[in-house]
Tab-separated table of C-alpha atoms in Angstrom:
chain	number	residue	atom	x	y	z
B	1	UNK	CA	5.027	3.311	19.756
B	2	UNK	CA	6.076	3.552	23.406
B	3	UNK	CA	8.782	1.534	25.114
B	4	UNK	CA	6.009	-0.652	26.555
B	5	UNK	CA	5.133	-2.016	23.117
B	6	UNK	CA	7.589	-4.914	23.593
B	7	UNK	CA	5.586	-6.352	26.497
B	8	UNK	CA	3.670	-9.476	25.411
B	9	UNK	CA	-0.105	-9.567	25.544
B	10	UNK	CA	-0.169	-12.708	27.742
B	11	UNK	CA	2.196	-10.964	30.147
B	12	UNK	CA	0.034	-7.842	30.230
B	13	UNK	CA	-3.140	-9.857	30.826
B	14	UNK	CA	-1.428	-11.537	33.772
B	15	UNK	CA	-0.279	-8.170	35.168
B	16	UNK	CA	-3.741	-6.611	34.866
B	17	UNK	CA	-5.363	-9.610	36.533
B	18	UNK	CA	-2.854	-9.492	39.404
B	19	UNK	CA	-3.286	-5.735	39.861
B	20	UNK	CA	-7.056	-6.023	40.097
B	21	UNK	CA	-6.882	-8.817	42.676
B	22	UNK	CA	-4.174	-7.411	44.955
B	23	UNK	CA	-4.840	-3.970	46.421
B	24	UNK	CA	-2.304	-2.144	48.575
B	25	UNK	CA	-3.613	-1.234	52.017
B	26	UNK	CA	-2.992	2.455	51.283
B	27	UNK	CA	-4.961	2.387	48.000
B	28	UNK	CA	-7.757	5.025	48.042
B	29	UNK	CA	-10.082	2.545	46.317
B	30	UNK	CA	-10.514	0.901	49.723
B	31	UNK	CA	-12.609	3.930	50.732
B	32	UNK	CA	-15.335	2.432	48.535
B	33	UNK	CA	-17.490	-0.114	50.363
B	34	UNK	CA	-16.497	-3.777	50.534
B	35	UNK	CA	-19.752	-4.678	48.765
B	36	UNK	CA	-18.781	-2.454	45.844
B	37	UNK	CA	-15.268	-3.870	45.610
B	38	UNK	CA	-16.575	-7.441	45.695
B	39	UNK	CA	-18.276	-6.798	42.334
B	40	UNK	CA	-15.121	-5.492	40.667
B	41	UNK	CA	-13.787	-8.688	39.000
B	42	UNK	CA	-17.130	-9.933	37.648
B	43	UNK	CA	-19.490	-6.972	37.246
B	44	UNK	CA	-17.495	-3.930	36.113
B	45	UNK	CA	-20.314	-2.268	34.127
B	46	UNK	CA	-22.515	-1.253	37.099
B	47	UNK	CA	-19.411	-0.036	38.912
B	48	UNK	CA	-18.405	2.154	35.964
B	49	UNK	CA	-21.932	3.593	36.004
B	50	UNK	CA	-21.761	4.187	39.764
B	51	UNK	CA	-18.357	5.864	39.580
B	52	UNK	CA	-19.504	7.953	36.602
B	53	UNK	CA	-22.448	9.238	38.636
B	54	UNK	CA	-20.144	10.068	41.554
B	55	UNK	CA	-17.737	11.945	39.271
B	56	UNK	CA	-20.609	14.203	38.233
B	57	UNK	CA	-21.762	14.772	41.825
B	58	UNK	CA	-18.769	16.960	42.703
B	59	UNK	CA	-16.707	19.716	41.097
B	60	UNK	CA	-13.938	17.827	39.252
B	61	UNK	CA	-11.130	18.870	41.599
B	62	UNK	CA	-13.211	17.860	44.628
B	63	UNK	CA	-14.084	14.322	43.519
B	64	UNK	CA	-12.923	11.843	46.196
B	65	UNK	CA	-10.027	9.822	44.799
B	66	UNK	CA	-11.766	6.533	45.612
B	67	UNK	CA	-14.384	7.129	42.897
B	68	UNK	CA	-11.767	7.969	40.292
B	69	UNK	CA	-9.888	4.827	41.285
B	70	UNK	CA	-13.087	2.774	41.063
B	71	UNK	CA	-13.862	4.133	37.593
B	72	UNK	CA	-10.312	3.290	36.501
B	73	UNK	CA	-10.186	-0.249	37.899
B	74	UNK	CA	-13.702	-1.137	36.760
B	75	UNK	CA	-12.765	0.069	33.270
B	76	UNK	CA	-9.571	-1.984	33.390
B	77	UNK	CA	-11.561	-5.055	34.462
B	78	UNK	CA	-14.014	-4.586	31.603
B	79	UNK	CA	-11.200	-4.089	29.081
B	80	UNK	CA	-9.535	-7.257	30.341
B	81	UNK	CA	-12.671	-9.303	29.623
B	82	UNK	CA	-12.985	-7.736	26.158
B	83	UNK	CA	-9.362	-8.508	25.329
B	84	UNK	CA	-9.469	-12.093	26.575
B	85	UNK	CA	-12.706	-12.847	24.708
B	86	UNK	CA	-11.506	-11.053	21.581
B	87	UNK	CA	-8.240	-12.946	21.395
B	88	UNK	CA	-10.013	-16.243	22.040
B	89	UNK	CA	-12.493	-15.675	19.230
B	90	UNK	CA	-10.074	-14.108	16.748
B	91	UNK	CA	-7.196	-16.505	17.161
B	92	UNK	CA	-9.173	-19.691	17.949
B	93	UNK	CA	-6.775	-20.456	20.766
B	94	UNK	CA	-3.691	-20.572	18.505
B	95	UNK	CA	-0.497	-18.850	19.615
B	96	UNK	CA	2.096	-19.162	16.839
B	97	UNK	CA	4.070	-16.097	17.828
B	98	UNK	CA	4.936	-14.275	21.015
B	99	UNK	CA	2.081	-11.866	20.245
B	100	UNK	CA	-1.290	-13.153	19.109
B	101	UNK	CA	-1.679	-12.096	15.482
B	102	UNK	CA	-4.835	-11.129	13.671
B	103	UNK	CA	-5.643	-11.176	9.979
B	104	UNK	CA	-7.069	-8.272	8.017
B	105	UNK	CA	-10.479	-9.950	7.680
B	106	UNK	CA	-10.870	-10.692	11.390
B	107	UNK	CA	-13.300	-8.529	13.310
B	108	UNK	CA	-11.532	-5.804	15.278
B	109	UNK	CA	-14.594	-4.413	17.028
B	110	UNK	CA	-13.460	-5.829	20.363
B	111	UNK	CA	-10.256	-3.754	20.087
B	112	UNK	CA	-12.340	-0.653	19.307
B	113	UNK	CA	-14.429	-1.305	22.410
B	114	UNK	CA	-11.453	-2.057	24.683
B	115	UNK	CA	-9.690	1.141	23.631
B	116	UNK	CA	-12.891	3.131	24.179
B	117	UNK	CA	-13.265	1.786	27.713
B	118	UNK	CA	-9.640	2.544	28.627
B	119	UNK	CA	-9.700	6.037	27.125
B	120	UNK	CA	-12.914	6.940	28.919
B	121	UNK	CA	-11.128	6.017	32.143
B	122	UNK	CA	-8.272	8.340	31.149
B	123	UNK	CA	-10.506	11.247	30.141
B	124	UNK	CA	-13.108	10.953	32.903
B	125	UNK	CA	-11.006	9.732	35.830
B	126	UNK	CA	-7.387	10.344	34.892
B	127	UNK	CA	-6.517	6.607	35.010
B	128	UNK	CA	-5.508	7.165	38.635
B	129	UNK	CA	-2.854	4.689	39.749
B	130	UNK	CA	-2.971	2.719	36.493
B	131	UNK	CA	-1.361	4.939	33.843
B	132	UNK	CA	1.583	2.628	33.227
B	133	UNK	CA	-0.340	-0.630	32.974
B	134	UNK	CA	-3.036	0.943	30.772
B	135	UNK	CA	-0.355	2.276	28.420
B	136	UNK	CA	1.212	-1.197	28.301
B	137	UNK	CA	-2.138	-2.781	27.480
B	138	UNK	CA	-2.808	-0.242	24.724
B	139	UNK	CA	0.688	-0.765	23.301
B	140	UNK	CA	0.155	-4.531	23.266
B	141	UNK	CA	-3.148	-4.017	21.432
B	142	UNK	CA	-1.263	-2.017	18.813
B	143	UNK	CA	0.849	-5.099	18.095
B	144	UNK	CA	-2.296	-7.042	17.215
B	145	UNK	CA	-3.448	-4.629	14.507
B	146	UNK	CA	-2.836	-5.057	10.779
B	147	UNK	CA	-0.761	-2.215	9.331
B	148	UNK	CA	-2.723	1.054	8.992
B	149	UNK	CA	-5.913	-0.554	10.336
B	150	UNK	CA	-8.342	2.229	11.243
B	151	UNK	CA	-11.330	2.240	13.551
B	152	UNK	CA	-14.909	2.048	12.375
B	153	UNK	CA	-16.788	5.345	12.776
B	154	UNK	CA	-20.080	6.883	11.794
B	155	UNK	CA	-18.295	8.748	8.980
B	156	UNK	CA	-17.739	7.375	5.475
B	157	UNK	CA	-14.430	5.529	5.749
B	158	UNK	CA	-11.373	6.992	4.037
B	159	UNK	CA	-9.741	4.072	2.223
B	160	UNK	CA	-6.365	5.707	1.637
B	161	UNK	CA	-5.320	8.563	3.882
B	162	UNK	CA	-3.339	11.355	2.146
B	163	UNK	CA	0.228	12.253	3.030
B	164	UNK	CA	-0.780	15.704	4.269
B	165	UNK	CA	-3.817	17.702	5.316
B	166	UNK	CA	-5.768	19.505	2.581
B	167	UNK	CA	-5.140	23.182	1.948
B	168	UNK	CA	-7.753	25.545	3.320
B	169	UNK	CA	-9.821	28.324	1.715
B	170	UNK	CA	-9.012	30.321	4.850
B	171	UNK	CA	-5.455	30.756	3.548
B	172	UNK	CA	-6.580	32.940	0.630
B	173	UNK	CA	-5.255	36.535	0.848
B	174	UNK	CA	-8.717	37.847	1.716
B	175	UNK	CA	-8.813	35.696	4.859
B	176	UNK	CA	-5.243	36.225	6.093
B	177	UNK	CA	-4.931	39.436	8.132
B	178	UNK	CA	-2.287	41.948	7.158
B	179	UNK	CA	0.194	42.451	9.996
B	180	UNK	CA	0.484	46.143	10.854
B	181	UNK	CA	2.039	46.108	14.345
B	182	UNK	CA	4.217	42.973	14.515
B	183	UNK	CA	5.332	41.202	17.650
B	184	UNK	CA	9.042	41.549	18.326
B	185	UNK	CA	10.961	38.594	16.871
B	186	UNK	CA	14.176	36.757	17.761
B	187	UNK	CA	16.048	33.803	16.246
B	188	UNK	CA	16.499	31.105	18.927
B	189	UNK	CA	17.608	33.519	21.668
B	190	UNK	CA	20.006	32.271	24.327
B	191	UNK	CA	18.656	31.599	27.797
B	192	UNK	CA	20.347	34.768	29.018
B	193	UNK	CA	18.766	36.834	26.236
B	194	UNK	CA	15.354	35.316	26.847
B	195	UNK	CA	15.500	36.008	30.584
B	196	UNK	CA	16.458	39.602	29.823
B	197	UNK	CA	13.509	39.880	27.448
B	198	UNK	CA	11.083	38.550	30.070
B	199	UNK	CA	11.899	41.533	32.241
B	200	UNK	CA	10.329	43.746	29.568
B	201	UNK	CA	7.004	41.879	30.010
B	202	UNK	CA	6.482	41.887	26.235
B	203	UNK	CA	5.545	39.027	23.875
B	204	UNK	CA	8.252	37.530	21.675
B	205	UNK	CA	8.060	35.541	18.460
B	206	UNK	CA	10.816	32.917	18.463
B	207	UNK	CA	12.089	31.204	15.320
B	208	UNK	CA	14.364	28.156	14.838
B	209	UNK	CA	13.915	26.901	18.407
B	210	UNK	CA	11.870	23.741	17.749
B	211	UNK	CA	12.941	22.779	14.254
B	212	UNK	CA	14.783	19.765	15.733
B	213	UNK	CA	11.579	18.199	17.085
B	214	UNK	CA	10.787	14.765	15.567
B	215	UNK	CA	7.199	16.029	15.126
B	216	UNK	CA	8.565	18.408	12.495
B	217	UNK	CA	10.493	15.783	10.503
B	218	UNK	CA	10.920	12.025	10.965
B	219	UNK	CA	7.689	11.592	12.953
B	220	UNK	CA	5.625	14.268	11.217
B	221	UNK	CA	2.401	15.514	12.754
B	222	UNK	CA	1.594	16.959	9.335
B	223	UNK	CA	0.939	13.374	8.174
B	224	UNK	CA	-2.590	12.057	8.849
B	225	UNK	CA	-1.294	8.493	8.431
B	226	UNK	CA	1.365	8.980	11.103
B	227	UNK	CA	-1.151	10.427	13.563
B	228	UNK	CA	-3.518	7.523	12.927
B	229	UNK	CA	-0.740	5.005	13.531
B	230	UNK	CA	0.160	6.678	16.834
B	231	UNK	CA	-3.477	6.673	17.997
B	232	UNK	CA	-4.111	2.948	17.504
B	233	UNK	CA	-5.458	3.360	14.007
B	234	UNK	CA	-7.431	6.419	15.122
B	235	UNK	CA	-9.231	4.398	17.810
B	236	UNK	CA	-8.090	6.603	20.686
B	237	UNK	CA	-10.821	8.854	22.087
B	238	UNK	CA	-10.374	12.617	22.356
B	239	UNK	CA	-12.567	15.403	23.776
B	240	UNK	CA	-13.590	17.785	21.000
B	241	UNK	CA	-15.132	21.236	21.318
B	242	UNK	CA	-18.016	21.622	18.858
B	243	UNK	CA	-18.421	25.181	17.594
B	244	UNK	CA	-16.248	28.058	16.460
B	245	UNK	CA	-15.483	29.403	19.948
B	246	UNK	CA	-16.386	28.552	23.548
B	247	UNK	CA	-18.110	31.937	23.847
B	248	UNK	CA	-20.560	31.231	20.998
B	249	UNK	CA	-24.175	30.190	21.509
B	250	UNK	CA	-24.609	26.486	20.835
B	251	UNK	CA	-21.020	25.598	21.708
B	252	UNK	CA	-20.655	22.107	23.168
B	253	UNK	CA	-18.292	19.194	23.696
B	254	UNK	CA	-18.155	15.604	22.490
B	255	UNK	CA	-15.854	12.609	22.991
B	256	UNK	CA	-15.120	10.869	19.678
B	257	UNK	CA	-12.413	8.727	18.103
B	258	UNK	CA	-9.346	10.410	16.672
B	259	UNK	CA	-10.142	9.070	13.190
B	260	UNK	CA	-13.703	10.420	13.326
B	261	UNK	CA	-12.367	13.809	14.443
B	262	UNK	CA	-9.962	13.952	11.503
B	263	UNK	CA	-12.460	12.673	8.925
B	264	UNK	CA	-15.264	14.960	10.008
B	265	UNK	CA	-13.402	18.188	10.700
B	266	UNK	CA	-9.937	18.157	9.093
B	267	UNK	CA	-10.015	16.224	5.823
B	268	UNK	CA	-12.022	18.804	3.899
B	269	UNK	CA	-11.003	19.544	0.326
B	270	UNK	CA	-13.193	22.591	-0.342
B	271	UNK	CA	-15.134	24.777	2.066
B	272	UNK	CA	-15.036	24.568	5.828
B	273	UNK	CA	-17.622	22.381	7.546
B	274	UNK	CA	-20.739	24.112	8.791
B	275	UNK	CA	-19.931	22.500	12.144
B	276	UNK	CA	-16.464	23.043	13.542
B	277	UNK	CA	-14.567	20.685	15.853
B	278	UNK	CA	-11.503	21.636	17.898
B	279	UNK	CA	-9.309	19.439	20.072
B	280	UNK	CA	-8.498	22.310	22.408
B	281	UNK	CA	-6.518	22.601	25.653
B	282	UNK	CA	-6.353	18.856	26.130
B	283	UNK	CA	-3.541	17.021	27.934
B	284	UNK	CA	-3.143	14.708	24.953
B	285	UNK	CA	0.439	13.843	25.801
B	286	UNK	CA	-0.203	12.146	29.129
B	287	UNK	CA	-3.016	10.217	27.465
B	288	UNK	CA	-0.891	9.240	24.419
B	289	UNK	CA	2.791	9.234	25.491
B	290	UNK	CA	3.950	8.206	22.003
B	291	UNK	CA	3.119	11.725	20.798
B	292	UNK	CA	4.840	13.232	23.833
B	293	UNK	CA	8.063	11.618	22.622
B	294	UNK	CA	7.846	13.651	19.389
B	295	UNK	CA	8.353	17.003	21.125
B	296	UNK	CA	10.453	18.521	23.914
B	297	UNK	CA	9.786	21.161	26.521
B	298	UNK	CA	11.560	24.357	25.369
B	299	UNK	CA	14.453	25.245	27.648
B	300	UNK	CA	12.887	28.687	28.084
B	301	UNK	CA	10.205	27.078	30.264
B	302	UNK	CA	12.835	26.358	32.918
B	303	UNK	CA	13.643	30.006	33.463
B	304	UNK	CA	12.265	31.868	36.465
B	305	UNK	CA	10.012	34.676	35.254
B	306	UNK	CA	9.860	38.000	37.094
B	307	UNK	CA	7.106	37.962	39.688
B	308	UNK	CA	3.846	39.318	38.277
B	309	UNK	CA	0.618	40.438	39.820
B	310	UNK	CA	-2.355	38.156	39.269
B	311	UNK	CA	-4.602	39.230	36.399
B	312	UNK	CA	-7.433	41.444	37.568
B	313	UNK	CA	-11.029	40.237	37.653
B	314	UNK	CA	-14.452	41.732	38.066
B	315	UNK	CA	-14.298	40.977	41.780
B	316	UNK	CA	-10.781	42.237	42.422
B	317	UNK	CA	-7.513	40.327	41.996
B	318	UNK	CA	-7.415	36.614	41.411
B	319	UNK	CA	-5.138	34.631	43.717
B	320	UNK	CA	-1.791	33.728	42.219
B	321	UNK	CA	-1.822	30.187	40.782
B	322	UNK	CA	0.198	27.478	42.536
B	323	UNK	CA	3.851	27.027	41.696
B	324	UNK	CA	4.259	24.393	38.984
B	325	UNK	CA	6.875	21.672	39.413
B	326	UNK	CA	6.887	20.998	35.657
B	327	UNK	CA	5.397	22.899	32.701
B	328	UNK	CA	1.793	22.112	31.804
B	329	UNK	CA	1.390	20.858	28.228
B	330	UNK	CA	-1.790	21.120	26.173
B	331	UNK	CA	-2.636	20.217	22.582
B	332	UNK	CA	-4.566	22.455	20.168
B	333	UNK	CA	-5.556	20.658	16.962
B	334	UNK	CA	-8.238	21.796	14.572
B	335	UNK	CA	-9.260	23.074	11.135
B	336	UNK	CA	-9.040	26.573	9.716
B	337	UNK	CA	-11.400	29.001	11.416
B	338	UNK	CA	-11.105	27.724	14.986
B	339	UNK	CA	-10.955	30.579	17.460
B	340	UNK	CA	-9.691	31.075	20.972
B	341	UNK	CA	-11.490	34.271	22.000
B	342	UNK	CA	-9.633	37.169	23.572
B	343	UNK	CA	-8.549	35.939	27.011
B	344	UNK	CA	-5.705	35.788	29.535
B	345	UNK	CA	-3.928	32.796	31.090
B	346	UNK	CA	-2.716	32.436	34.687
B	347	UNK	CA	0.768	31.312	33.616
B	348	UNK	CA	3.541	32.337	31.280
B	349	UNK	CA	3.038	30.543	27.979
B	350	UNK	CA	5.132	29.414	25.036
B	351	UNK	CA	2.854	28.461	22.154
B	352	UNK	CA	4.639	26.231	19.634
B	353	UNK	CA	3.310	25.801	16.109
B	354	UNK	CA	3.943	22.308	14.723
B	355	UNK	CA	1.491	22.179	11.799
B	356	UNK	CA	-0.152	25.015	9.853
B	357	UNK	CA	-0.528	28.705	10.686
B	358	UNK	CA	-2.371	30.837	13.224
B	359	UNK	CA	-3.138	34.529	13.504
B	360	UNK	CA	-2.485	35.849	17.026
B	361	UNK	CA	-3.305	39.313	18.394
B	362	UNK	CA	-2.112	40.383	21.854
B	363	UNK	CA	-3.015	43.207	24.254
B	364	UNK	CA	-1.073	44.330	27.314
B	365	UNK	CA	-2.708	44.021	30.756
B	366	UNK	CA	-2.622	47.841	30.779
B	367	UNK	CA	-5.331	47.783	28.086
B	368	UNK	CA	-7.745	45.754	30.243
B	369	UNK	CA	-10.206	48.638	30.858
B	370	UNK	CA	-10.824	48.816	27.084
B	371	UNK	CA	-11.276	45.060	26.560
B	372	UNK	CA	-14.668	44.476	28.233
B	373	UNK	CA	-14.015	41.523	30.525
B	374	UNK	CA	-17.023	39.246	30.961
B	375	UNK	CA	-16.812	39.199	34.766
B	376	UNK	CA	-18.781	36.757	36.914
B	377	UNK	CA	-21.671	35.102	35.080
B	378	UNK	CA	-25.112	34.249	36.491
B	379	UNK	CA	-24.062	30.711	37.455
B	380	UNK	CA	-21.253	32.148	39.577
B	381	UNK	CA	-18.563	31.181	37.050
B	382	UNK	CA	-15.731	33.710	36.942
B	383	UNK	CA	-15.176	34.550	33.262
B	384	UNK	CA	-13.176	37.682	33.972
B	385	UNK	CA	-10.239	36.264	32.006
B	386	UNK	CA	-12.345	36.350	28.796
B	387	UNK	CA	-13.410	39.399	26.792
B	388	UNK	CA	-16.926	39.987	25.484
B	389	UNK	CA	-15.464	41.317	22.235
B	390	UNK	CA	-15.400	39.390	18.957
B	391	UNK	CA	-12.028	40.806	17.914
B	392	UNK	CA	-12.548	40.513	14.149
B	393	UNK	CA	-16.118	41.814	14.046
B	394	UNK	CA	-16.841	44.770	11.761
B	395	UNK	CA	-15.728	48.223	12.857
B	396	UNK	CA	-19.342	49.371	12.990
B	397	UNK	CA	-20.314	46.556	15.354
B	398	UNK	CA	-17.279	47.131	17.558
B	399	UNK	CA	-17.819	50.885	17.799
B	400	UNK	CA	-21.512	50.448	18.587
B	401	UNK	CA	-21.155	47.740	21.242
B	402	UNK	CA	-17.627	48.293	22.606
B	403	UNK	CA	-16.707	51.930	21.922
B	404	UNK	CA	-13.333	51.811	23.716
B	405	UNK	CA	-12.097	48.588	22.149
B	406	UNK	CA	-10.588	49.948	18.951
B	407	UNK	CA	-8.594	52.443	21.019
B	408	UNK	CA	-6.691	49.609	22.706
B	409	UNK	CA	-3.090	49.156	21.533
B	410	UNK	CA	-2.055	45.685	20.368
B	411	UNK	CA	0.634	43.683	18.588
B	412	UNK	CA	0.050	40.779	16.206
B	413	UNK	CA	1.706	37.985	14.278
B	414	UNK	CA	1.081	35.034	12.002
B	415	UNK	CA	2.649	32.059	13.750
B	416	UNK	CA	4.084	29.594	11.225
B	417	UNK	CA	5.295	26.012	11.419
B	418	UNK	CA	8.410	25.696	13.551
B	419	UNK	CA	7.846	29.016	15.333
B	420	UNK	CA	7.012	29.795	18.969
B	421	UNK	CA	5.289	32.697	20.671
B	422	UNK	CA	6.108	33.740	24.209
B	423	UNK	CA	2.999	35.189	25.883
B	424	UNK	CA	3.694	36.817	29.265
B	425	UNK	CA	1.264	36.082	32.075
B	426	UNK	CA	-1.695	38.445	32.066
B	427	UNK	CA	-1.444	39.397	28.390
B	428	UNK	CA	-4.730	39.162	26.511
B	429	UNK	CA	-4.531	37.083	23.340
B	430	UNK	CA	-6.857	36.135	20.509
B	431	UNK	CA	-6.012	33.186	18.225
B	432	UNK	CA	-7.538	32.107	14.892
B	433	UNK	CA	-6.500	29.068	12.862
B	434	UNK	CA	-5.662	29.945	9.248
B	435	UNK	CA	-5.292	26.316	8.163
B	436	UNK	CA	-5.386	22.854	9.692
B	437	UNK	CA	-3.274	23.613	12.730
B	438	UNK	CA	-1.560	21.604	15.468
B	439	UNK	CA	-0.039	23.619	18.319
B	440	UNK	CA	1.349	22.821	21.758
B	441	UNK	CA	1.217	25.252	24.658
B	442	UNK	CA	3.644	25.126	27.563
B	443	UNK	CA	2.523	26.919	30.735
B	444	UNK	CA	5.025	27.602	33.486
B	445	UNK	CA	5.689	29.983	36.361
């Protein structure tokens, strides 16, 4: 686990208690009323509900920081009560070791609930101002768990998790596209060579650049057991997209435990589930730093790309995105058949394949007139970075509904474990999982 795992539970409890009772005069939480703050130590539940309502009263990026802080501290206060009561009941007041220890037959539901509360604070409010102490508390909880203890879920419990994910029917020859116009490829190019390639504004498949990552070897993401261990026995919560693609009717989102996500959507021996779940474009690595330690930002992300025009939209040109101080990392984890529809991103991207395989098709920005951008939808949401086209629909359907689409030039590849794909800003790309797949994207500009 993280470097914070060595901190004792009694020490963490003391730190959390002190943090909740001593607020810096510059803390944004003071913008909440004094009456609200007075309830914080003893009545966190109504404050979580209040902050939750406030979070949904604004666009996410416009939420006043005080409400995110309140959600975080109220969640921390609730978790503290759960932990103190849980330890008291489970250990009957005995402290024989530096860490309180639990036995396999003790109830662990209080740990499930404490983790849920803390993760909801991370997902809903970003754990503003409390990332370090929350990570320390979660690491200390890990020390209390029996080896390979998994959370209780609504799914039938897997007694013994396999060493690897099951093979997928999607990997049969009939389901794997033949590559006719391959993306240019290079073996671990030097920084100088990569910078020269960026000036061509073309995609590049990169091999042998991430094979040293621990996630590929000694801390393997291909192991369900390892992933469970690094997510507190699968207790950590993750946001999951429900449905094949975010453009499909009936698509939705749900927040579930990591173990439920894997049991329900990934551990399938035969056919794919009728309902598909995808952990997509989630900042998993700030939420679970232990997994962040298994990978490294490719050096290529610290180059300075040639200046590009912003991708076009139905209403003209989008403003250029802000300059990033550090690359943005996102996780993409799901079963065979998950789809990212044809779309563009506002940043240069290196997509790294850690587990499984994906089919990727790419179109130059010059082909945009043939790709049928969605434009601005009725609710005023700008979807001009997403195409209306289902790329792998039948030729008859494509010709009838999108007559120019099949005239658009493209390149394609099957991205395999240990490979990366450089996607220049503005390039349209379509991605389909061919197996259980775990990828990491690095955006930079």
